mmCIF file of C-alpha atoms and ligand atoms in Angstrom:
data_model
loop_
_atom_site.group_PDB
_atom_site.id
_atom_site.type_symbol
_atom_site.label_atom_id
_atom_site.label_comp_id
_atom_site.label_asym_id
_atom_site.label_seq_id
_atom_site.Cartn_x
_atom_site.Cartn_y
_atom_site.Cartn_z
ATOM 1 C CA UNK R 1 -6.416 14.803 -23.844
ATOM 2 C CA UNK R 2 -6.197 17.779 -21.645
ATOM 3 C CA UNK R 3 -7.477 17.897 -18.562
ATOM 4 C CA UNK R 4 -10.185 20.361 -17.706
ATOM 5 C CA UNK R 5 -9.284 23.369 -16.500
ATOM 6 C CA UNK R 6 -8.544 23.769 -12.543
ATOM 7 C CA UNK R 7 -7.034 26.423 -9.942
ATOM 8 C CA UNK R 8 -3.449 25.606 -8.939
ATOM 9 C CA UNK R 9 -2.618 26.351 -5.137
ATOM 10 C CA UNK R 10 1.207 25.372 -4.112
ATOM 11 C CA UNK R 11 1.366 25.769 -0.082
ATOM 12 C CA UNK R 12 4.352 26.526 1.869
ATOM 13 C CA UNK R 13 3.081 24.579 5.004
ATOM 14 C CA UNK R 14 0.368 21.063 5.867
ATOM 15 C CA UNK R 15 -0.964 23.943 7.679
ATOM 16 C CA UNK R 16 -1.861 26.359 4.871
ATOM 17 C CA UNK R 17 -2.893 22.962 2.382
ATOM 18 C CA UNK R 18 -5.278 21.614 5.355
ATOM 19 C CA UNK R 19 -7.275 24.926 5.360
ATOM 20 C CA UNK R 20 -7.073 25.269 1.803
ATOM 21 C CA UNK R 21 -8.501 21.464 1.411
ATOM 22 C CA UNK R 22 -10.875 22.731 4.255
ATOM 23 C CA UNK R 23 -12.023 26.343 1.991
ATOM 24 C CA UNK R 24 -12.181 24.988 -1.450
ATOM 25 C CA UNK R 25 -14.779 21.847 -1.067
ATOM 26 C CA UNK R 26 -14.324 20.308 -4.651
ATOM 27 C CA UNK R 27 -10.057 20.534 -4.689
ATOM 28 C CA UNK R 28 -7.884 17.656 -4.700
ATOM 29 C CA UNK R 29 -4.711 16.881 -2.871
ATOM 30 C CA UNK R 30 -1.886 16.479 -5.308
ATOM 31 C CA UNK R 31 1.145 14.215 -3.876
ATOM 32 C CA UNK R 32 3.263 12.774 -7.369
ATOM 33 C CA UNK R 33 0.960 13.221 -9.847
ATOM 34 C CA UNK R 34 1.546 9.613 -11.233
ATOM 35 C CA UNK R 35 -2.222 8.688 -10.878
ATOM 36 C CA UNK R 36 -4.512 11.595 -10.430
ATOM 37 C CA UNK R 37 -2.621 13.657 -13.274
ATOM 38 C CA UNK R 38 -3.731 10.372 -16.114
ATOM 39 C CA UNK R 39 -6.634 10.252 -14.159
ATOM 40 C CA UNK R 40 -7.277 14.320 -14.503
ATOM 41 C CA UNK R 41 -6.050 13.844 -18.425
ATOM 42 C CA UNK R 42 -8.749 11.016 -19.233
ATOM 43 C CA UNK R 43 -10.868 13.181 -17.729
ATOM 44 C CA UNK R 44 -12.001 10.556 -15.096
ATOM 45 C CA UNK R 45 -11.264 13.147 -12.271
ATOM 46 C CA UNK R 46 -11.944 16.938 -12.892
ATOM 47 C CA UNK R 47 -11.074 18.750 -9.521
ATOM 48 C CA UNK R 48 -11.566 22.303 -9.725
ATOM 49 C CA UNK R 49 -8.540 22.879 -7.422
ATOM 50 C CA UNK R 50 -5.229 21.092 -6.889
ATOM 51 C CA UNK R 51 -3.352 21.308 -3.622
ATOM 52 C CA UNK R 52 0.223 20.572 -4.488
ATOM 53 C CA UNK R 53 1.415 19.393 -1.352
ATOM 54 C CA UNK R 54 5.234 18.790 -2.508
ATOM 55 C CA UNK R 55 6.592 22.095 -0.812
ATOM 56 C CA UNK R 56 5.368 20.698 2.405
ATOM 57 C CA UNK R 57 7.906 17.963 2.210
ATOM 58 C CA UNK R 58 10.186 18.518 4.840
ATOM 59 C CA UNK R 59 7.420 18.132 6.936
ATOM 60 C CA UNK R 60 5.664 14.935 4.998
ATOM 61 C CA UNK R 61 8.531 12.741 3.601
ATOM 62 C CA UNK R 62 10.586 11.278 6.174
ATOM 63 C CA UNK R 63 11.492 7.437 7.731
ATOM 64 C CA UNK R 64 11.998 7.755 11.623
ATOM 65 C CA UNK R 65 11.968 4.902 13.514
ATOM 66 C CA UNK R 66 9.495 5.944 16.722
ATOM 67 C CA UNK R 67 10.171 3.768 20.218
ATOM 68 C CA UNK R 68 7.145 1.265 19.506
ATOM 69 C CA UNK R 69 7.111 1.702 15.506
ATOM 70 C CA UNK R 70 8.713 2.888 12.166
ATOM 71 C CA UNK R 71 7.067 6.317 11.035
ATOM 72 C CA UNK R 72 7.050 7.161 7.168
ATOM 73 C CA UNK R 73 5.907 10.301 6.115
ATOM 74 C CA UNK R 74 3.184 10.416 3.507
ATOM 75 C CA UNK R 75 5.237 12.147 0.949
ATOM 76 C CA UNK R 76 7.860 9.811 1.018
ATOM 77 C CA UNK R 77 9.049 8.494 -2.632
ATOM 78 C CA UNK R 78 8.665 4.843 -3.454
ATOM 79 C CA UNK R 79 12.145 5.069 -4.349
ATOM 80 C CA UNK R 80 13.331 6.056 -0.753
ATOM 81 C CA UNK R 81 11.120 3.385 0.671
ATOM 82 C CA UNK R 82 13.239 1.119 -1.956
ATOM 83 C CA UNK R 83 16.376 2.129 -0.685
ATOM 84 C CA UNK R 84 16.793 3.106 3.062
ATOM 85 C CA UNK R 85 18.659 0.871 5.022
ATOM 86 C CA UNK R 86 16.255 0.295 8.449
ATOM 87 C CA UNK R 87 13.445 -0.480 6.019
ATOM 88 C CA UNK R 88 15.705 -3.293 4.380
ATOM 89 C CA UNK R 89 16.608 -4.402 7.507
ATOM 90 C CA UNK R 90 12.954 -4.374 9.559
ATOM 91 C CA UNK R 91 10.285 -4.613 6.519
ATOM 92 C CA UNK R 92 11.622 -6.218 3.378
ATOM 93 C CA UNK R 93 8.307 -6.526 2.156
ATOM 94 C CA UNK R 94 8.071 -3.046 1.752
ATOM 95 C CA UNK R 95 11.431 -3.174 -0.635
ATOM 96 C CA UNK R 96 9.725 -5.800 -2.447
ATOM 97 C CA UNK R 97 6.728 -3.835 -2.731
ATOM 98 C CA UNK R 98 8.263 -0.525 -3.502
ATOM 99 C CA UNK R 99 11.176 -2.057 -5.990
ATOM 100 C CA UNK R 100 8.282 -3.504 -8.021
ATOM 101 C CA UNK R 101 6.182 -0.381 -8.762
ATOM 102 C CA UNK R 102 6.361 0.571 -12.821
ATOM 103 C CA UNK R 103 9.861 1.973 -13.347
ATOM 104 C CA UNK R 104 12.381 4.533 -12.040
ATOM 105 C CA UNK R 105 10.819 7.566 -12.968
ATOM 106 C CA UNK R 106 7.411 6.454 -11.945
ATOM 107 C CA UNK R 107 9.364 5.124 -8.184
ATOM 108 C CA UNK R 108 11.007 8.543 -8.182
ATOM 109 C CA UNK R 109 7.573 10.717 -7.950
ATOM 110 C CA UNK R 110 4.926 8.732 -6.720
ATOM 111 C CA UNK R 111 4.691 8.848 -3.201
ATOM 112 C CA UNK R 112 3.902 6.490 -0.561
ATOM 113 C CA UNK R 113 0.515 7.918 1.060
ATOM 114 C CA UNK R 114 -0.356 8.800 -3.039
ATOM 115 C CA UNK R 115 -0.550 5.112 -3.719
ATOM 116 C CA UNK R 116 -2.040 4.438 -0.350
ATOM 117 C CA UNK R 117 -4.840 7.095 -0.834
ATOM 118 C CA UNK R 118 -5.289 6.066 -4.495
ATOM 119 C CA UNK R 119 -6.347 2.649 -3.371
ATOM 120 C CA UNK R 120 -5.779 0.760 -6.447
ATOM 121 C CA UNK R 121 -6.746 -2.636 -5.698
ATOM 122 C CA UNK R 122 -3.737 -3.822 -8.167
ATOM 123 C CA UNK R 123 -1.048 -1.737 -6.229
ATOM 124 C CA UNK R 124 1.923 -3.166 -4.400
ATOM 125 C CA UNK R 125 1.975 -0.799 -1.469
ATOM 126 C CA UNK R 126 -1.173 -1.418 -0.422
ATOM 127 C CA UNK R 127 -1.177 -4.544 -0.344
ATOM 128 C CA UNK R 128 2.293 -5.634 1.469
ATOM 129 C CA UNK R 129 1.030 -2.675 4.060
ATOM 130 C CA UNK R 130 -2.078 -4.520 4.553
ATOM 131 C CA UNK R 131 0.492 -7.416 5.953
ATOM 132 C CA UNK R 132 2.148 -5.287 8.476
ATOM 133 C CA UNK R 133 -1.355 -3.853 10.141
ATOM 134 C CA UNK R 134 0.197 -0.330 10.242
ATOM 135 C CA UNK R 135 -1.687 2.881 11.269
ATOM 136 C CA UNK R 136 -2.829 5.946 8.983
ATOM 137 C CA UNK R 137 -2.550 9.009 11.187
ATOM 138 C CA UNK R 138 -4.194 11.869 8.847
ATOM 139 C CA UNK R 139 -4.716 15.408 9.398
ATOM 140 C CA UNK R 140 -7.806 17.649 8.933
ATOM 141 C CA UNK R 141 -9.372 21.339 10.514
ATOM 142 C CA UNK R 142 -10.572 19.404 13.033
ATOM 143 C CA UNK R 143 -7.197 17.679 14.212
ATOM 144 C CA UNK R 144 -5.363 14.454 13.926
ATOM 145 C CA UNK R 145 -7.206 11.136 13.847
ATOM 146 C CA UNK R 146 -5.310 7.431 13.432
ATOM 147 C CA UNK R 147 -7.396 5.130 11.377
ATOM 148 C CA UNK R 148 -6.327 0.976 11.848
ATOM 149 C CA UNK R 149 -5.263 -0.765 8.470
ATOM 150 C CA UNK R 150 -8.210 -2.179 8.771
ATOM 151 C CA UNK R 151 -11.151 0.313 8.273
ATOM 152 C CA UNK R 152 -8.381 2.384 5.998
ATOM 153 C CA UNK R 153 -9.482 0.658 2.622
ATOM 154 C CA UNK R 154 -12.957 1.252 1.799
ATOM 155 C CA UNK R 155 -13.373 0.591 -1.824
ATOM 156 C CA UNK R 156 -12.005 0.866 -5.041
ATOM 157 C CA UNK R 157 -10.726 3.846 -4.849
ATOM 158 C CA UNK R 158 -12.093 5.093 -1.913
ATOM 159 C CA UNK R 159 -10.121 5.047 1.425
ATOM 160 C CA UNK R 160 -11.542 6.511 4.962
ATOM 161 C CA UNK R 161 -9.676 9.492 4.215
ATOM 162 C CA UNK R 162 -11.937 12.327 4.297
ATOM 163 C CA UNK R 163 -12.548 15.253 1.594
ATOM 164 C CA UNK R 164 -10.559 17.885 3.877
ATOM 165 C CA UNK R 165 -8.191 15.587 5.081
ATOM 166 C CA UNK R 166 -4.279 14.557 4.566
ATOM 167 C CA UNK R 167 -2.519 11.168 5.251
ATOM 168 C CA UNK R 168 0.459 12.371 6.808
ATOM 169 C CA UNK R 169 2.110 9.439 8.229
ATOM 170 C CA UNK R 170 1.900 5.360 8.093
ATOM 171 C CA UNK R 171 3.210 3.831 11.428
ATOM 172 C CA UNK R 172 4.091 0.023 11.206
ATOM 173 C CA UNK R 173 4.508 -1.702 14.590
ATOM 174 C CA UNK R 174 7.910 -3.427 14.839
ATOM 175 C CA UNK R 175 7.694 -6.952 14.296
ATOM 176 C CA UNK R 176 8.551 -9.312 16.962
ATOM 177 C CA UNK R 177 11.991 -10.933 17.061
ATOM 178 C CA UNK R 178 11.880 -14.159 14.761
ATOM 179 C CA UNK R 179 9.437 -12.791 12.126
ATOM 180 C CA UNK R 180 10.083 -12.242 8.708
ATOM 181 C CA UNK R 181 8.012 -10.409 5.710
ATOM 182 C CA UNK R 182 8.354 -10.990 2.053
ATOM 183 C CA UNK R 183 5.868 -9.750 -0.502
ATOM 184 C CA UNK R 184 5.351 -11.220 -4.361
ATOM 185 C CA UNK R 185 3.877 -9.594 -7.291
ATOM 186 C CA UNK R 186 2.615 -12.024 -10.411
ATOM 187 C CA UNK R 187 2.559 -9.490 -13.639
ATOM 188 C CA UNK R 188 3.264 -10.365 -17.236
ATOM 189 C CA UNK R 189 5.953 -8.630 -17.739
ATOM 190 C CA UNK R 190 8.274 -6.410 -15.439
ATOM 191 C CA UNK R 191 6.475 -3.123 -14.348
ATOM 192 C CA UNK R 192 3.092 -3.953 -14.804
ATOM 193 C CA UNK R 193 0.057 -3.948 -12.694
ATOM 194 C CA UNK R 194 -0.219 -7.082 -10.516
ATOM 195 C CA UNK R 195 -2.718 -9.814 -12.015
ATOM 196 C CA UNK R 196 -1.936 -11.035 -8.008
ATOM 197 C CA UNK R 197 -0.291 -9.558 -5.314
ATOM 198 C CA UNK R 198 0.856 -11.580 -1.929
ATOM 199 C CA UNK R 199 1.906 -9.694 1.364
ATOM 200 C CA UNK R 200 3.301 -11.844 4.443
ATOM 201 C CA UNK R 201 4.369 -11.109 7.826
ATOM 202 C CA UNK R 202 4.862 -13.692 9.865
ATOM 203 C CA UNK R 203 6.380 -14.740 13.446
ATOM 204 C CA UNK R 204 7.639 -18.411 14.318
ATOM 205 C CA UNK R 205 8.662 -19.611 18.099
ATOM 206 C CA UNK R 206 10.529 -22.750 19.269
ATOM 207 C CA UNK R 207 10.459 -25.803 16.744
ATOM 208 C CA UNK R 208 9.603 -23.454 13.685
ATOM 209 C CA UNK R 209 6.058 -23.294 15.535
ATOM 210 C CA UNK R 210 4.038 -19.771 13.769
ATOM 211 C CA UNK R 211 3.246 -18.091 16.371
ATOM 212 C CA UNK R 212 1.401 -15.087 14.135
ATOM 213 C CA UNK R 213 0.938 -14.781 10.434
ATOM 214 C CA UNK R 214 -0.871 -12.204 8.691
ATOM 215 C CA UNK R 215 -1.170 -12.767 4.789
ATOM 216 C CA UNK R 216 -2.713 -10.170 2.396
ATOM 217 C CA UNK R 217 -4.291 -10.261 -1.339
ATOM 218 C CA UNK R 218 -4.103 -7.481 -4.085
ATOM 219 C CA UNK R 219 -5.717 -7.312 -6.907
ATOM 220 C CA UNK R 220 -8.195 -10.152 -6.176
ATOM 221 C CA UNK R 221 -11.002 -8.005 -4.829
ATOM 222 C CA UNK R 222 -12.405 -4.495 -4.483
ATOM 223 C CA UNK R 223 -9.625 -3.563 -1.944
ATOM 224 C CA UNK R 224 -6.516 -5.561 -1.043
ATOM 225 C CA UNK R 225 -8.141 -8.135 1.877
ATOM 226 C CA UNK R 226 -6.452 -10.482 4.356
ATOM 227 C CA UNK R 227 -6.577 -14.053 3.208
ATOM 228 C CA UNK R 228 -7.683 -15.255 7.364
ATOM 229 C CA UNK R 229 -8.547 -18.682 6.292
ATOM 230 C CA UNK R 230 -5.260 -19.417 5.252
ATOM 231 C CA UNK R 231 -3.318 -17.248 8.736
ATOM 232 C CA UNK R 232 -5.956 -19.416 10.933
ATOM 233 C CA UNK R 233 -4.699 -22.354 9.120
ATOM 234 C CA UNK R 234 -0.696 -22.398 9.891
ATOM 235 C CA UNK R 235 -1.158 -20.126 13.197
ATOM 236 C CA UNK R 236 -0.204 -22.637 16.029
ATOM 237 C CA UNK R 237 0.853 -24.946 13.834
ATOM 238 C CA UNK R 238 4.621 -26.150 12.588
ATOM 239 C CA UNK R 239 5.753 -24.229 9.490
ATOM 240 C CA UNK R 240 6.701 -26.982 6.615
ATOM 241 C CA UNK R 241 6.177 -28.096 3.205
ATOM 242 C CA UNK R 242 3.137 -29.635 4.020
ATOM 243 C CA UNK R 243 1.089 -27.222 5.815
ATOM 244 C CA UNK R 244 2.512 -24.511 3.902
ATOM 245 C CA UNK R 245 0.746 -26.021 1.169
ATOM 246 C CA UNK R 246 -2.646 -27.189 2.992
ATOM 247 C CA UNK R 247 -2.658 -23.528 4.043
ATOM 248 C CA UNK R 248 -2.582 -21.722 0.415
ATOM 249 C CA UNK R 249 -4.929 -23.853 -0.764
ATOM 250 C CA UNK R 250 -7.360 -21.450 1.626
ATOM 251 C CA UNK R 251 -5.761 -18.311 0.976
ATOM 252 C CA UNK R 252 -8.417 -17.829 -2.289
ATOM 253 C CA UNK R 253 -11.297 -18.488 -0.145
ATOM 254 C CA UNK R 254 -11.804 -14.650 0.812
ATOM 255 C CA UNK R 255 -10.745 -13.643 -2.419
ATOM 256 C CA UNK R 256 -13.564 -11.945 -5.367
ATOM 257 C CA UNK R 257 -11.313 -11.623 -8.131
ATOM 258 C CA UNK R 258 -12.341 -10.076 -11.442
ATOM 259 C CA UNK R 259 -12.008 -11.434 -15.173
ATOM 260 C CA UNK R 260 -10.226 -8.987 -17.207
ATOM 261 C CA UNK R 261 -7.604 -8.909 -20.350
ATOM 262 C CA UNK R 262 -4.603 -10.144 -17.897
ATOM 263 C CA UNK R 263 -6.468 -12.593 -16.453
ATOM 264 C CA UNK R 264 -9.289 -14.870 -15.838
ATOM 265 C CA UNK R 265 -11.078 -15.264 -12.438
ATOM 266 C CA UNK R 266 -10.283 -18.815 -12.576
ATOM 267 C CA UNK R 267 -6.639 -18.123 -13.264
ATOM 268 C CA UNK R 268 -6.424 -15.349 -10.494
ATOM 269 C CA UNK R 269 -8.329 -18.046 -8.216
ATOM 270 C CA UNK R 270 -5.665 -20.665 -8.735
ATOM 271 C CA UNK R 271 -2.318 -18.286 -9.149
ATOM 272 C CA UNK R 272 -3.156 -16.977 -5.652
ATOM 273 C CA UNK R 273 -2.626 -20.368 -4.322
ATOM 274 C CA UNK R 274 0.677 -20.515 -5.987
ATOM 275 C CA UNK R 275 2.252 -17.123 -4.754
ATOM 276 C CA UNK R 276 0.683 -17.487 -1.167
ATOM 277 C CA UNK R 277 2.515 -20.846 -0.953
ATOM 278 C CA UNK R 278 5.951 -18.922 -2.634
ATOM 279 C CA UNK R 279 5.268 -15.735 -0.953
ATOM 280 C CA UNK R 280 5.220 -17.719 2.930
ATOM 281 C CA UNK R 281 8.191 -19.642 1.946
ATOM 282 C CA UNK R 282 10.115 -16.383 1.121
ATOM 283 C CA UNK R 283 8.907 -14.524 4.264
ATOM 284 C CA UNK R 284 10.162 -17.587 6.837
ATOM 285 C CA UNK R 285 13.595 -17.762 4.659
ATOM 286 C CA UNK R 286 14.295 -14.297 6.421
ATOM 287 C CA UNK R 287 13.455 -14.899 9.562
HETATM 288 C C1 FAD K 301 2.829 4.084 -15.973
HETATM 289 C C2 FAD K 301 2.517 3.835 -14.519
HETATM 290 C C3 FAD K 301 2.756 2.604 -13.991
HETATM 291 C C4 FAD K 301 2.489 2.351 -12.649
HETATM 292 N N1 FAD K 301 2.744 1.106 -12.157
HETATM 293 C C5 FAD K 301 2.444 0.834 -10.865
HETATM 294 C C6 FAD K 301 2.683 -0.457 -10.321
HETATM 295 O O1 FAD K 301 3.188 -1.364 -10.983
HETATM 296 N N2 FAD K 301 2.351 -0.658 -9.024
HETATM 297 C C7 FAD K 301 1.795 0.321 -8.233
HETATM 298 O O2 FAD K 301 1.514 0.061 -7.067
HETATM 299 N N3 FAD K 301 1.581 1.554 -8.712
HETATM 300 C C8 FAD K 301 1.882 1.834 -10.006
HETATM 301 N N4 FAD K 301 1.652 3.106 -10.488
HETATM 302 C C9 FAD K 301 1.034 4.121 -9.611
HETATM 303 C C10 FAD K 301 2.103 4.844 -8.767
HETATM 304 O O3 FAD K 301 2.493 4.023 -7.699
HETATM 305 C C11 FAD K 301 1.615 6.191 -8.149
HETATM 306 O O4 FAD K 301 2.733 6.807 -7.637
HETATM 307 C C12 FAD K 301 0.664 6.114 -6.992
HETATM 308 O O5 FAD K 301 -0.452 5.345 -7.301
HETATM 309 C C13 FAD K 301 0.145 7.512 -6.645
HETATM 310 O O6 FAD K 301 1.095 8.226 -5.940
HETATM 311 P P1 FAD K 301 1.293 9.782 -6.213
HETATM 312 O O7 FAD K 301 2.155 10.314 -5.136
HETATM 313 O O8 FAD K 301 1.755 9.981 -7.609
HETATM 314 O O9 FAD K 301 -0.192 10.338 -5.986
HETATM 315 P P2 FAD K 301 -1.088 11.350 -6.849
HETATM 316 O O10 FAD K 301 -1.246 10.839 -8.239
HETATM 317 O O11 FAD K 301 -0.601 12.743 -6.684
HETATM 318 O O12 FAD K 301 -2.471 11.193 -6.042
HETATM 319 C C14 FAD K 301 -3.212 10.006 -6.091
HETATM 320 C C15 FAD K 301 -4.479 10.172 -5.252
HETATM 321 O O13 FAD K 301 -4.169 10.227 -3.868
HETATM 322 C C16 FAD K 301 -4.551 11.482 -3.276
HETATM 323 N N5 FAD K 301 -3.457 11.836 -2.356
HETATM 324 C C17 FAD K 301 -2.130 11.790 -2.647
HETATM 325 N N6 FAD K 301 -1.412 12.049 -1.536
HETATM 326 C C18 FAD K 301 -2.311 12.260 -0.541
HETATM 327 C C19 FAD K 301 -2.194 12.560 0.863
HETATM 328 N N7 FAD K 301 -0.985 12.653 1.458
HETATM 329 N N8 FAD K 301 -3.329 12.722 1.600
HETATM 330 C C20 FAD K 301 -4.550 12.608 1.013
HETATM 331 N N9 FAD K 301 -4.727 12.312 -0.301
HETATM 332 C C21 FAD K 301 -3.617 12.136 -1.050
HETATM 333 C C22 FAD K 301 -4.746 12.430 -4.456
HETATM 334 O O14 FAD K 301 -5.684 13.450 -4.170
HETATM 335 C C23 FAD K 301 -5.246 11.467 -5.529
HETATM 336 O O15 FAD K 301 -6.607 11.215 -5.355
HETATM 337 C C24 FAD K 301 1.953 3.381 -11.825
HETATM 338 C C25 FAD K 301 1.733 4.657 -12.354
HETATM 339 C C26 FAD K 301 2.010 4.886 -13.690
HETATM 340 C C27 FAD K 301 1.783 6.272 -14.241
#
């Protein structure tokens, strides 16, 4: 189908996009295109505007790495979130995340803050962000604001993001020294949405003691959530097989997961017990 019809605005500047977000009340920021564009051709979304923001990108896609965090612009491609070097190094569970989404050309235009502001329950970067407690710092008429990872997902796809509003930045705190992150997707076959998502960041001190854990869910509720049975269950306690195990037996106890052709609740319920347990084990191999 084609989408309805819409007015096409290409700014030079986040400047010039903010204030056209700010004068045209029912327009839509357009990042990649890889969701709102299906979205805008099943007619599900039928902005009246579209703010292509992908001349600004000199001044949206970038990976710095800040004194107290790493800084990735919002128009960042998955792909260069894939592939830079500090990222490997600092947050693997980002090159997890990012390696997994659909394929190359899909990797290539979707953007970081695009799959952030989406807000698929189902997608990767969501999720494995969720793990790292970073910071959305958007931009509006009436300034800069910094929203915690927290309060960022809202709903299904709804994030706090306002109507006039861009995400221009995500900045993820350094982890301490002896931490390690891994992230696992569960899909039936390579590419897909996740039936079950599991993001972990975690921090261990002397005698493999964690010290700090944060684990997070996708695809098993409205928005991805942070399993914090399962973290209060290892924090402060000796990371091994068997409290590895004791702990993902908790880690569906948040969880709301729906039924749906790739999966049951039941089978959601259980599998996140199995890639918590797999996704923990991964994270404290890299410390
Ligand atoms: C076939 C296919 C398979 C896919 N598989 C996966 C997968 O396995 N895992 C996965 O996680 N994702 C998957 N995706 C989604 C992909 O990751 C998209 O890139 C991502 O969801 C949206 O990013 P985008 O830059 O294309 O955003 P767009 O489609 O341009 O925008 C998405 C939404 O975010 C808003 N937006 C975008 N940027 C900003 C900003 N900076 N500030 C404010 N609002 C903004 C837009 O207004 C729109 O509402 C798939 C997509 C396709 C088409």
């Amino acid at each position: 189908m084609y989408p309805k019809k819409f007015d096409y605005f290409l700014p030079g500047s986040l400047n010039e996009a903010i204030k056209l977000l700010h004068e045209r009340e029912d327009s839509k920021v357009l990042a990649g295109g890889q969701s709102l564009l299906a979205l805008m051709k099943l007619r599900l979304a039928a902005p009246a505007a579209l703010v292509d923001i992908t001349q600004v990108k000199d001044e949206l896609s970038y990976i710095k790495k800040e004194k107290t965090h790493l800084a990735v612009g919002a128009l960042t491609p998955h792909d260069h979130l894939e592939h830079n070097k500090v990222v490997g190094s600092l947050f693997p569970i980002l090159v997890d995340a990012a390696s997994k989404i659909g394929d190359q050309q899909i990797r290539n235009r979707g953007t970081v803050g695009g799959s952030c502001c989406h807000a698929d329950p189902a997608a990767d970067l969501p999720t494995a962000f969720l793990a790292l407690d970073p910071k959305f710092v958007v931009r509006g008429t009436r300034g800069q604001r910094s929203i915690p990872s927290s309060d960022f997902f809202v709903d299904t796809f709804s994030t706090a993001v306002k109507k006039d509003e861009i995400l221009t930045e995500i900045r993820i705190p350094y982890l301490p020294k002896r931490s390690g992150s891994a992230y696992i997707k569960h899909s039936r076959r390579e590419g897909d949405f996740a039936i079950v998502g599991v993001g972990v960041a975690l921090t261990v001190g002397p005698k493999n003691v964690c010290k700090d854990i944060r684990i997070s869910l996708g695809a098993v509720a409205p928005t991805p959530i942070r399993a914090k049975s399962a973290e209060k269950h290892l924090k402060g306690k000796k990371l091994n097989e068997e409290t590895i195990v004791a702990s993902a037996e908790e880690a569906n106890l948040e969880a709301d997961p729906p039924s749906d052709m790739h999966g049951s609740r039941e089978y959601r319920l259980e599998m996140i017990k199995v890639f918590t347990k797999r996704a923990v084990k991964l994270a404290l191999s890299r410390v």
